[in-house]
PDB file of C-alpha atoms in Angstrom:
ATOM      1  CA  MET A   1     -20.861-135.061  77.919  1.00 80.00           C
ATOM      2  CA  ASN A   2     -18.260-136.991  75.965  1.00 87.00           C
ATOM      3  CA  TYR A   3     -18.597-140.134  77.756  1.00 92.00           C
ATOM      4  CA  ILE A   4     -20.399-143.114  76.323  1.00 94.00           C
ATOM      5  CA  GLU A   5     -22.486-143.467  79.791  1.00 93.00           C
ATOM      6  CA  ILE A   6     -23.976-140.114  79.111  1.00 91.00           C
ATOM      7  CA  LEU A   7     -24.832-140.955  75.339  1.00 93.00           C
ATOM      8  CA  TYR A   8     -26.246-144.058  76.353  1.00 94.00           C
ATOM      9  CA  GLU A   9     -28.444-142.283  78.981  1.00 91.00           C
ATOM     10  CA  LEU A  10     -29.482-139.661  76.410  1.00 90.00           C
ATOM     11  CA  GLU A  11     -30.466-142.112  73.855  1.00 89.00           C
ATOM     12  CA  ARG A  12     -32.331-144.383  76.376  1.00 85.00           C
ATOM     13  CA  ARG A  13     -34.411-141.371  77.334  1.00 83.00           C
ATOM     14  CA  HIS A  14     -34.993-139.280  74.430  1.00 84.00           C
ATOM     15  CA  ASP A  15     -35.804-141.224  70.909  1.00 80.00           C
ATOM     16  CA  ASN A  16     -35.638-138.037  69.017  1.00 85.00           C
ATOM     17  CA  ILE A  17     -31.704-137.340  69.472  1.00 86.00           C
ATOM     18  CA  ASN A  18     -30.023-137.976  66.269  1.00 88.00           C
ATOM     19  CA  TYR A  19     -26.677-136.323  66.760  1.00 87.00           C
ATOM     20  CA  VAL A  20     -24.883-135.115  69.803  1.00 89.00           C
ATOM     21  CA  LEU A  21     -22.277-132.266  69.459  1.00 85.00           C
ATOM     22  CA  THR A  22     -19.951-131.763  72.353  1.00 86.00           C
ATOM     23  CA  TYR A  23     -16.545-130.932  73.221  1.00 85.00           C
ATOM     24  CA  TYR A  24     -13.705-133.559  73.701  1.00 81.00           C
ATOM     25  CA  GLY A  25     -11.942-133.037  76.650  1.00 76.00           C
ATOM     26  CA  GLU A  26     -13.209-130.013  78.640  1.00 74.00           C
ATOM     27  CA  GLY A  27     -14.990-127.174  76.831  1.00 73.00           C
ATOM     28  CA  ASP A  28     -14.136-123.375  77.065  1.00 71.00           C
ATOM     29  CA  PHE A  29     -16.073-121.785  80.146  1.00 66.00           C
ATOM     30  CA  GLY A  30     -17.499-119.377  77.384  1.00 69.00           C
ATOM     31  CA  GLY A  31     -19.138-122.171  75.611  1.00 73.00           C
ATOM     32  CA  ILE A  32     -19.596-122.607  71.922  1.00 75.00           C
ATOM     33  CA  ASP A  33     -19.674-119.342  69.731  1.00 74.00           C
ATOM     34  CA  TYR A  34     -23.515-119.751  68.666  1.00 76.00           C
ATOM     35  CA  ILE A  35     -23.424-117.158  66.095  1.00 78.00           C
ATOM     36  CA  SER A  36     -20.471-118.605  64.271  1.00 72.00           C
ATOM     37  CA  PHE A  37     -22.169-121.996  64.877  1.00 74.00           C
ATOM     38  CA  ILE A  38     -25.373-121.005  63.401  1.00 74.00           C
ATOM     39  CA  GLU A  39     -23.738-119.173  60.460  1.00 71.00           C
ATOM     40  CA  ASN A  40     -21.832-122.639  59.582  1.00 69.00           C
ATOM     41  CA  PHE A  41     -24.360-125.036  60.562  1.00 70.00           C
ATOM     42  CA  TYR A  42     -25.866-125.164  56.754  1.00 68.00           C
ATOM     43  CA  LYS A  43     -22.368-126.505  55.640  1.00 68.00           C
ATOM     44  CA  LEU A  44     -22.786-129.453  57.854  1.00 65.00           C
ATOM     45  CA  ILE A  45     -25.877-130.394  55.977  1.00 61.00           C
ATOM     46  CA  GLU A  46     -24.062-129.761  52.622  1.00 66.00           C
ATOM     47  CA  LYS A  47     -21.078-131.653  53.952  1.00 63.00           C
ATOM     48  CA  ASP A  48     -18.790-128.913  53.446  1.00 65.00           C
ATOM     49  CA  LYS A  49     -15.150-129.440  54.555  1.00 66.00           C
ATOM     50  CA  LYS A  50     -15.271-125.821  55.965  1.00 68.00           C
ATOM     51  CA  PHE A  51     -17.620-127.193  58.695  1.00 70.00           C
ATOM     52  CA  LEU A  52     -15.184-129.807  59.778  1.00 72.00           C
ATOM     53  CA  TYR A  53     -12.631-126.983  60.291  1.00 74.00           C
ATOM     54  CA  PHE A  54     -15.227-124.996  62.430  1.00 73.00           C
ATOM     55  CA  LEU A  55     -15.403-128.233  64.571  1.00 76.00           C
ATOM     56  CA  GLU A  56     -11.707-128.632  64.577  1.00 77.00           C
ATOM     57  CA  ARG A  57     -11.321-125.112  65.652  1.00 75.00           C
ATOM     58  CA  ASP A  58     -13.561-125.230  68.536  1.00 76.00           C
ATOM     59  CA  ASN A  59     -12.582-128.736  69.834  1.00 80.00           C
ATOM     60  CA  LEU A  60     -15.849-130.138  69.031  1.00 84.00           C
ATOM     61  CA  ILE A  61     -16.727-133.737  68.392  1.00 87.00           C
ATOM     62  CA  LEU A  62     -19.805-134.969  66.607  1.00 87.00           C
ATOM     63  CA  SER A  63     -21.484-138.250  67.227  1.00 90.00           C
ATOM     64  CA  ARG A  64     -24.553-140.355  66.150  1.00 91.00           C
ATOM     65  CA  PRO A  65     -25.487-142.582  69.056  1.00 91.00           C
ATOM     66  CA  LEU A  66     -27.939-144.877  67.493  1.00 91.00           C
ATOM     67  CA  LYS A  67     -29.963-146.910  70.009  1.00 91.00           C
ATOM     68  CA  SER A  68     -28.744-150.174  68.470  1.00 92.00           C
ATOM     69  CA  LYS A  69     -25.128-149.085  68.529  1.00 93.00           C
ATOM     70  CA  VAL A  70     -25.148-147.883  71.984  1.00 94.00           C
ATOM     71  CA  LYS A  71     -26.779-151.190  73.239  1.00 94.00           C
ATOM     72  CA  GLN A  72     -24.107-153.215  71.447  1.00 95.00           C
ATOM     73  CA  ILE A  73     -21.328-150.977  72.952  1.00 96.00           C
ATOM     74  CA  LYS A  74     -22.773-151.665  76.438  1.00 96.00           C
ATOM     75  CA  GLU A  75     -22.871-155.445  75.832  1.00 96.00           C
ATOM     76  CA  PHE A  76     -19.333-155.247  74.528  1.00 96.00           C
ATOM     77  CA  CYS A  77     -18.196-153.395  77.708  1.00 95.00           C
ATOM     78  CA  ASN A  78     -19.939-156.136  79.895  1.00 96.00           C
ATOM     79  CA  SER A  79     -18.278-158.954  78.102  1.00 96.00           C
ATOM     80  CA  PHE A  80     -15.013-157.359  77.975  1.00 96.00           C
ATOM     81  CA  ALA A  81     -15.151-156.599  81.860  1.00 94.00           C
ATOM     82  CA  LYS A  82     -16.556-160.151  82.653  1.00 94.00           C
ATOM     83  CA  GLU A  83     -13.783-161.716  80.781  1.00 95.00           C
ATOM     84  CA  CYS A  84     -11.110-159.631  82.754  1.00 94.00           C
ATOM     85  CA  ILE A  85     -12.455-160.369  86.135  1.00 92.00           C
ATOM     86  CA  ASP A  86     -12.623-164.117  85.081  1.00 94.00           C
ATOM     87  CA  LYS A  87      -9.056-163.831  84.457  1.00 93.00           C
ATOM     88  CA  GLY A  88      -8.354-162.434  87.960  1.00 92.00           C
ATOM     89  CA  TYR A  89      -7.990-158.687  87.249  1.00 92.00           C
ATOM     90  CA  GLU A  90      -9.121-156.747  90.170  1.00 85.00           C
ATOM     91  CA  ASP A  91      -9.136-153.207  88.802  1.00 86.00           C
ATOM     92  CA  ILE A  92      -9.163-151.530  85.707  1.00 89.00           C
ATOM     93  CA  GLU A  93      -5.544-149.973  86.148  1.00 89.00           C
ATOM     94  CA  SER A  94      -4.119-153.611  85.989  1.00 92.00           C
ATOM     95  CA  VAL A  95      -6.256-154.340  83.031  1.00 93.00           C
ATOM     96  CA  LYS A  96      -5.002-151.052  81.289  1.00 92.00           C
ATOM     97  CA  LYS A  97      -1.421-152.013  82.084  1.00 92.00           C
ATOM     98  CA  ASP A  98      -1.575-155.603  80.646  1.00 94.00           C
ATOM     99  CA  ILE A  99      -4.232-155.518  78.113  1.00 93.00           C
ATOM    100  CA  GLY A 100      -5.014-151.900  77.182  1.00 93.00           C
ATOM    101  CA  LEU A 101      -8.588-150.717  76.117  1.00 93.00           C
ATOM    102  CA  LEU A 102      -8.032-150.223  72.368  1.00 92.00           C
ATOM    103  CA  SER A 103     -10.747-152.471  71.408  1.00 93.00           C
ATOM    104  CA  ILE A 104     -12.991-150.938  73.588  1.00 93.00           C
ATOM    105  CA  TYR A 105     -12.409-147.705  72.112  1.00 92.00           C
ATOM    106  CA  GLU A 106     -12.397-148.917  68.493  1.00 92.00           C
ATOM    107  CA  LYS A 107     -16.040-150.297  69.275  1.00 93.00           C
ATOM    108  CA  ILE A 108     -17.145-146.909  70.789  1.00 93.00           C
ATOM    109  CA  ASN A 109     -16.082-144.697  68.284  1.00 92.00           C
ATOM    110  CA  ASN A 110     -18.085-146.498  65.694  1.00 92.00           C
ATOM    111  CA  ILE A 111     -20.800-143.922  66.432  1.00 93.00           C
ATOM    112  CA  VAL A 112     -18.498-140.907  65.913  1.00 91.00           C
ATOM    113  CA  CYS A 113     -19.141-138.897  62.716  1.00 86.00           C
ATOM    114  CA  PHE A 114     -16.385-136.531  63.126  1.00 84.00           C
ATOM    115  CA  LYS A 115     -13.414-135.900  65.309  1.00 83.00           C
ATOM    116  CA  SER A 116      -9.826-134.369  65.323  1.00 79.00           C
ATOM    117  CA  GLU A 117      -6.848-136.419  64.419  1.00 78.00           C
ATOM    118  CA  ASN A 118      -5.562-135.377  67.962  1.00 78.00           C
ATOM    119  CA  SER A 119      -8.949-136.515  69.551  1.00 81.00           C
ATOM    120  CA  ARG A 120      -9.342-139.532  71.526  1.00 83.00           C
ATOM    121  CA  GLY A 121     -13.025-139.412  70.576  1.00 89.00           C
ATOM    122  CA  ILE A 122     -15.971-140.727  72.648  1.00 91.00           C
ATOM    123  CA  GLN A 123     -14.489-141.864  76.002  1.00 90.00           C
ATOM    124  CA  ILE A 124     -15.609-144.294  78.866  1.00 91.00           C
ATOM    125  CA  ILE A 125     -15.025-143.648  82.536  1.00 88.00           C
ATOM    126  CA  ASP A 126     -12.144-146.097  83.099  1.00 84.00           C
ATOM    127  CA  PHE A 127     -10.736-144.808  86.273  1.00 79.00           C
ATOM    128  CA  ASN A 128     -11.736-146.040  89.850  1.00 71.00           C
ATOM    129  CA  ILE A 129     -14.988-144.380  90.662  1.00 72.00           C
ATOM    130  CA  LYS A 130     -14.909-144.399  94.297  1.00 70.00           C
ATOM    131  CA  GLN A 131     -16.024-140.732  94.760  1.00 65.00           C
ATOM    132  CA  LEU A 132     -18.394-141.304  91.895  1.00 70.00           C
ATOM    133  CA  ASP A 133     -19.971-144.357  92.919  1.00 71.00           C
ATOM    134  CA  LYS A 134     -23.352-143.127  93.934  1.00 74.00           C
ATOM    135  CA  ILE A 135     -23.594-141.283  90.630  1.00 79.00           C
ATOM    136  CA  TYR A 136     -22.685-143.898  88.493  1.00 84.00           C
ATOM    137  CA  LYS A 137     -25.041-146.461  90.067  1.00 83.00           C
ATOM    138  CA  ASN A 138     -27.752-144.125  88.579  1.00 84.00           C
ATOM    139  CA  LEU A 139     -26.854-144.413  85.111  1.00 89.00           C
ATOM    140  CA  ALA A 140     -28.494-146.982  82.956  1.00 91.00           C
ATOM    141  CA  PHE A 141     -25.085-147.995  81.421  1.00 93.00           C
ATOM    142  CA  SER A 142     -24.262-149.712  84.731  1.00 90.00           C
ATOM    143  CA  ILE A 143     -27.347-151.828  84.986  1.00 91.00           C
ATOM    144  CA  ASN A 144     -26.478-155.524  84.538  1.00 92.00           C
ATOM    145  CA  ASN A 145     -22.922-154.460  83.378  1.00 93.00           C
ATOM    146  CA  LYS A 146     -19.739-155.858  84.777  1.00 92.00           C
ATOM    147  CA  TRP A 147     -18.097-152.681  83.811  1.00 92.00           C
ATOM    148  CA  PHE A 148     -19.263-151.237  86.833  1.00 88.00           C
ATOM    149  CA  SER A 149     -17.474-153.984  88.751  1.00 87.00           C
ATOM    150  CA  LEU A 150     -14.322-153.560  87.249  1.00 89.00           C
ATOM    151  CA  ILE A 151     -14.028-149.969  87.555  1.00 87.00           C
ATOM    152  CA  SER A 152     -15.385-149.678  91.211  1.00 83.00           C
ATOM    153  CA  LYS A 153     -13.734-152.815  92.693  1.00 71.00           C
ATOM    154  CA  ASP A 154     -17.321-153.896  93.713  1.00 66.00           C
ATOM    155  CA  ASN A 155     -18.565-157.124  92.150  1.00 65.00           C
ATOM    156  CA  LYS A 156     -22.069-156.413  93.082  1.00 72.00           C
ATOM    157  CA  ILE A 157     -24.374-156.364  90.020  1.00 77.00           C
ATOM    158  CA  ILE A 158     -26.974-153.468  89.941  1.00 80.00           C
ATOM    159  CA  ASP A 159     -30.261-154.796  88.329  1.00 80.00           C
ATOM    160  CA  LYS A 160     -32.284-151.648  88.223  1.00 80.00           C
ATOM    161  CA  GLN A 161     -31.904-147.929  87.839  1.00 76.00           C
ATOM    162  CA  GLN A 162     -32.603-145.977  90.675  1.00 72.00           C
ATOM    163  CA  ILE A 163     -32.638-142.079  90.192  1.00 70.00           C
ATOM    164  CA  ASN A 164     -32.037-140.187  93.331  1.00 67.00           C
ATOM    165  CA  PHE A 165     -29.682-137.336  92.284  1.00 63.00           C
ATOM    166  CA  LEU A 166     -30.007-134.502  94.799  1.00 66.00           C
ATOM    167  CA  PRO A 167     -29.138-130.938  93.927  1.00 68.00           C
ATOM    168  CA  LYS A 168     -25.701-129.809  95.232  1.00 71.00           C
ATOM    169  CA  MET A 169     -25.324-126.644  97.074  1.00 76.00           C
ATOM    170  CA  LEU A 170     -22.348-124.604  96.201  1.00 78.00           C
ATOM    171  CA  THR A 171     -20.016-123.163  99.006  1.00 84.00           C
ATOM    172  CA  LYS A 172     -19.006-119.415  98.796  1.00 85.00           C
ATOM    173  CA  SER A 173     -15.430-120.678  98.190  1.00 87.00           C
ATOM    174  CA  ALA A 174     -16.769-122.775  95.177  1.00 86.00           C
ATOM    175  CA  ILE A 175     -18.672-119.613  93.638  1.00 85.00           C
ATOM    176  CA  PHE A 176     -15.613-117.505  94.400  1.00 88.00           C
ATOM    177  CA  GLY A 177     -13.440-120.060  92.226  1.00 87.00           C
ATOM    178  CA  LEU A 178     -15.958-119.892  89.544  1.00 84.00           C
ATOM    179  CA  ILE A 179     -15.952-116.003  89.376  1.00 86.00           C
ATOM    180  CA  LEU A 180     -12.222-116.050  89.106  1.00 87.00           C
ATOM    181  CA  SER A 181     -12.102-118.696  86.400  1.00 82.00           C
ATOM    182  CA  LEU A 182     -14.686-117.046  84.293  1.00 79.00           C
ATOM    183  CA  ASN A 183     -13.236-113.555  84.605  1.00 81.00           C
ATOM    184  CA  SER A 184      -9.627-114.020  84.184  1.00 77.00           C
ATOM    185  CA  GLY A 185      -8.870-110.081  84.049  1.00 84.00           C
ATOM    186  CA  ILE A 186     -10.122-109.227  87.325  1.00 88.00           C
ATOM    187  CA  ASP A 187      -8.368-109.108  90.633  1.00 90.00           C
ATOM    188  CA  ILE A 188      -9.419-110.830  94.328  1.00 91.00           C
ATOM    189  CA  LYS A 189     -11.142-107.632  95.344  1.00 92.00           C
ATOM    190  CA  GLU A 190     -13.487-107.344  92.382  1.00 91.00           C
ATOM    191  CA  ALA A 191     -14.174-111.059  92.497  1.00 90.00           C
ATOM    192  CA  THR A 192     -15.093-110.528  96.373  1.00 92.00           C
ATOM    193  CA  ASN A 193     -17.505-107.605  95.312  1.00 91.00           C
ATOM    194  CA  ILE A 194     -19.052-109.829  92.682  1.00 88.00           C
ATOM    195  CA  LEU A 195     -19.391-112.730  95.301  1.00 87.00           C
ATOM    196  CA  ASN A 196     -21.014-110.342  97.913  1.00 89.00           C
ATOM    197  CA  ASN A 197     -23.418-109.074  95.283  1.00 86.00           C
ATOM    198  CA  VAL A 198     -24.279-112.555  94.265  1.00 81.00           C
ATOM    199  CA  VAL A 199     -25.075-113.648  97.839  1.00 82.00           C
ATOM    200  CA  LYS A 200     -27.097-110.541  98.444  1.00 83.00           C
ATOM    201  CA  ARG A 201     -29.166-111.228  95.506  1.00 80.00           C
ATOM    202  CA  LEU A 202     -29.831-114.655  96.379  1.00 76.00           C
ATOM    203  CA  LYS A 203     -31.017-114.082  99.781  1.00 76.00           C
ATOM    204  CA  ALA A 204     -33.253-111.066  98.334  1.00 74.00           C
ATOM    205  CA  GLY A 205     -34.520-113.603  95.783  1.00 70.00           C
ATOM    206  CA  ILE A 206     -35.170-116.321  98.438  1.00 63.00           C
ATOM    207  CA  PHE A 207     -37.109-113.795 100.655  1.00 57.00           C
ATOM    208  CA  ASP A 208     -39.169-112.534  97.742  1.00 64.00           C
ATOM    209  CA  LEU A 209     -40.027-116.110  97.087  1.00 57.00           C
ATOM    210  CA  ILE A 210     -41.114-116.957 100.625  1.00 57.00           C
ATOM    211  CA  LEU A 211     -43.191-113.677 100.735  1.00 55.00           C
ATOM    212  CA  LYS A 212     -45.003-114.378  97.325  1.00 55.00           C
ATOM    213  CA  THR A 213     -45.732-117.969  98.735  1.00 50.00           C
ATOM    214  CA  TYR A 214     -47.088-116.521 101.975  1.00 47.00           C
ATOM    215  CA  LEU A 215     -49.347-114.040 100.063  1.00 49.00           C
ATOM    216  CA  LEU A 216     -50.526-116.828  97.803  1.00 51.00           C
ATOM    217  CA  LEU A 217     -51.366-119.012 100.791  1.00 48.00           C
ATOM    218  CA  TYR A 218     -52.923-116.482 102.981  1.00 42.00           C
TER     219      TYR A 218
END
């Protein structure tokens, strides 16, 4: 959620979003402590410095992705990438090595209201997206934007957005990994029991759904 591509998508689809609060880097599996957040939220309104400590403590970043600002950032990324491609750069890695992305990040972080001194701030996908290619094409940020060409090694320009995200089915091993990650104090045996119970409940839920559908139809 701390990528400009996502903020651009949110602002494009939801005009009522004024601020975005998210983690910089990866967040804790447990998520934000909502009780502490609500108790401290009024301090943000009052511009109390204690609230900044709260953000710092929980590795959070606060941004205000105004429509005009995120549009300017997209245009800037497009012109930056076009200039790099015109100069003969074939991928983002060579650009980072020779030029760097300082100007990109300075532009992006104009929308940041608060971030830790150690935080890079709002980021941009600047790695080769071979595996994320299909996903990235569905983001509005990639439409008529040379940035996509630079990071995907594909000079084709996307001129319209096509939403075709499909749900992903988690494998048992993926679920097992999540169980272990979210419950650091358990052993393999306990994790296996949890997995078996999850699968059992899912199967029972699907059967129940099929039965209810059948009864409704007939």
